[in-house]
C-alpha positions as a printed Julia matrix, in Angstrom:
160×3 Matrix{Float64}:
 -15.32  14.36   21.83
 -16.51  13.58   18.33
 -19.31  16.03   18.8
 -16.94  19.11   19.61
 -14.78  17.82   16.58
 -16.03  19.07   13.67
 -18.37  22.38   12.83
 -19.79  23.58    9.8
 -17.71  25.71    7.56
 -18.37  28.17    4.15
 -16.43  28.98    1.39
 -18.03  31.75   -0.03
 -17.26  34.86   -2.42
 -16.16  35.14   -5.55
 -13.06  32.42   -6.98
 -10.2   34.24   -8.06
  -7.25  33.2   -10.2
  -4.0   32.95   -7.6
  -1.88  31.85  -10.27
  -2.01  28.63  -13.42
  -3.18  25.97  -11.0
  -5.09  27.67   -8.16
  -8.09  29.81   -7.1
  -8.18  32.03   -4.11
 -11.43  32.13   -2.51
 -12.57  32.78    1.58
 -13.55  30.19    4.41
 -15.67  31.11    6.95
 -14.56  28.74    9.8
 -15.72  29.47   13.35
 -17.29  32.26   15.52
 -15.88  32.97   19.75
 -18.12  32.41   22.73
 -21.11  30.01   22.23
 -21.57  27.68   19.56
 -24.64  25.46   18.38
 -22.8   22.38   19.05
 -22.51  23.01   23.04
 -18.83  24.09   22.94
 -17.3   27.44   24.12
 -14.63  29.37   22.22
 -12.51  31.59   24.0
 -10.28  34.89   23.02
  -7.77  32.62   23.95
  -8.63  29.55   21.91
  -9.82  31.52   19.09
  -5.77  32.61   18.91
  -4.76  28.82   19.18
  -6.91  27.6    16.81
  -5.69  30.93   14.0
  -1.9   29.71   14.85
  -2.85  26.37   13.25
  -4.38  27.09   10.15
  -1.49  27.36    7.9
  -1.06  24.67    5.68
  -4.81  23.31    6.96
  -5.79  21.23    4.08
  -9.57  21.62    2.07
 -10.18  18.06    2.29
 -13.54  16.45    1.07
 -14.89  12.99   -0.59
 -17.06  14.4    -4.06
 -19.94  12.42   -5.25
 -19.85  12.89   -8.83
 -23.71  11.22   -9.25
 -25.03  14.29   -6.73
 -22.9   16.77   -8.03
 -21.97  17.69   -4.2
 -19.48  17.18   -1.67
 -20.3   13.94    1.47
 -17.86  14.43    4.56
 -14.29  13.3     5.43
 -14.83   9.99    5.95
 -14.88   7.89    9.03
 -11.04   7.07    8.55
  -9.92  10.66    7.64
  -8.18   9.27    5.46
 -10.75   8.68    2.6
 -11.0   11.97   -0.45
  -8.47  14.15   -1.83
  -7.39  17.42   -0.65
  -9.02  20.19   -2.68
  -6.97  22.88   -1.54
  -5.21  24.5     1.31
  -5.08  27.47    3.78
  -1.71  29.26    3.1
   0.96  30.45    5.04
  -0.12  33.53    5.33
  -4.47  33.41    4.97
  -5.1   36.46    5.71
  -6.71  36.04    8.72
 -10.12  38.5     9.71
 -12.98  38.81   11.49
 -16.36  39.23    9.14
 -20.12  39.45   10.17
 -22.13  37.36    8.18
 -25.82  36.69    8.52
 -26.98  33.33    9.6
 -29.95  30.99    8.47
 -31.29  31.03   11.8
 -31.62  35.23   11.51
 -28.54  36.19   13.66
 -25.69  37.81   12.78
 -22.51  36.7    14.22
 -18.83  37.34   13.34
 -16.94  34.87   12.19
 -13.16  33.68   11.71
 -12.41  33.67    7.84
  -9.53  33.09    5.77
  -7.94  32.82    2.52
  -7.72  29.34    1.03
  -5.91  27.64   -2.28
  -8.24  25.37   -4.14
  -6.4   23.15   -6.75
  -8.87  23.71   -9.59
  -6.34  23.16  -12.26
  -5.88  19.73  -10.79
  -9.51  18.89  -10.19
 -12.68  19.92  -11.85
 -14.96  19.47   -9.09
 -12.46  21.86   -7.17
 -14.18  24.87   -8.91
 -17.71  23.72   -7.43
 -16.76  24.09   -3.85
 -17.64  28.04   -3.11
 -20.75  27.95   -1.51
 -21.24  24.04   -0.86
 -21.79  22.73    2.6
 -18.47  22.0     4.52
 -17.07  21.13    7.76
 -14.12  22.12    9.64
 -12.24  19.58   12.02
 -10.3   20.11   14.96
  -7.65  17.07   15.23
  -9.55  14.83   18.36
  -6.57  13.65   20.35
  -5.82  17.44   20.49
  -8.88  18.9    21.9
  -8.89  19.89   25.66
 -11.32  21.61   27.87
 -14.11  20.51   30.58
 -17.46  21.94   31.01
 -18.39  24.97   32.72
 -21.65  27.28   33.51
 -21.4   30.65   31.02
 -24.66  33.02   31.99
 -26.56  29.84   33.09
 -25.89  27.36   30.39
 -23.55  24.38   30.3
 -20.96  24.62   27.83
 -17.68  22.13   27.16
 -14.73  25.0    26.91
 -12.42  24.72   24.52
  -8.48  25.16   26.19
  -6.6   23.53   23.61
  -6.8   22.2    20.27
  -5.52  22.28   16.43
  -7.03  21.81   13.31
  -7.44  18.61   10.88
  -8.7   19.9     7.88
C-alpha cells in the first residue's frame, strides 16, 4: 500500500502575506484518472480526497546543510509542520505542464505556511514535496482501464 501512499506534490506561485505570521501560497496535489504510480483516481475519489484537505498539515523534515527539504520520515512523526491547508483552500482545477511534456490538470489549493515561525518556511514554493494519503485509510483493488492494470482508489484521506 506504501506505494499508492504518497505522490509528489508542488507549491508553486508567488508567497503572499495572509496576515503577521503566515504566507498564502498554492499546492498542486493530484490529477483524476491515471497516475505514474499505478493508481487510478476517480470523479468520485477525487471528491473524497477534496473533503479531507482542510486542516491537512505542510509537514516536512529540512536539512539545513542542503538547504532543501528530505521526506516525512519513516515514523511520520519526525519534522515540524510548515503550514496548513485551511478551512476553506480554495479548491480548483489548474493545467499545468509536466516535465515529462504533458499537460494535465491538477487538484490545487490554498495553503498557510508559518514563515513567521520558521525561516526555512519561506523556502518551500517550488521545492520538491510529497503528498500522503493516511495508509490504514486507503481502499480499492485493481482493475483493467483501456488495457492497463491499475489499483483504484475507493476510499481514502489525507496525512499531510
Amino acid at each position: 500500500m506504501d506505494k499508492f501512499a504518497s505522490f509528489p506534490v508542488a507549491i508553486y506561485g508567488e508567497m503572499e502575506t495572509y496576515n503577521q505570521v503566515l504566507s498564502k501560497a498554492r499546492c498542486r496535489i493530484f490529477y483524476k484518472y491515471g497516475n505514474r504510480n499505478g493508481a487510478y483516481i476517480t470523479d468520485s475519489f477525487a471528491e473524497t480526497l477534496i473533503k479531507s484537505l482542510p486542516y491537512t498539515p505542510v509537514k516536512g523534515i529540512y536539512d539545513e546543510f542542503n538547504d532543501d527539504y528530505t521526506d516525512h520520515g519513516k515514523r511520520r512523526d519526525l519534522g515540524r509542520i510548515y503550514g496548513i491547508v485551511p478551512e476553506e483552500p480554495n479548491v480548483g482545477w489548474e493545467e499545468h505542464l509536466d516535465e515529462d511534456g504533458i499537460t494535465r490538470t491538477y487538484c490545487c489549493a490554498d495553503v498557510l505556511l508559518f514563515t513567521s515561525l520558521y525561516e526555512e518556511a519561506k523556502e518551500i514554493v517550488g521545492k520538491g514535496q510529497s503528498m500522503e494519503i493516511y495508509a490504514p485509510s486507503i481502499k480499492g483493488d485493481w482493475q483493467f482501464i483501456n488495457g492497463k492494470r491499475w489499483y483504484v482508489y475507493t476510499d481514502g484521506c489525507f496525512l499531510g
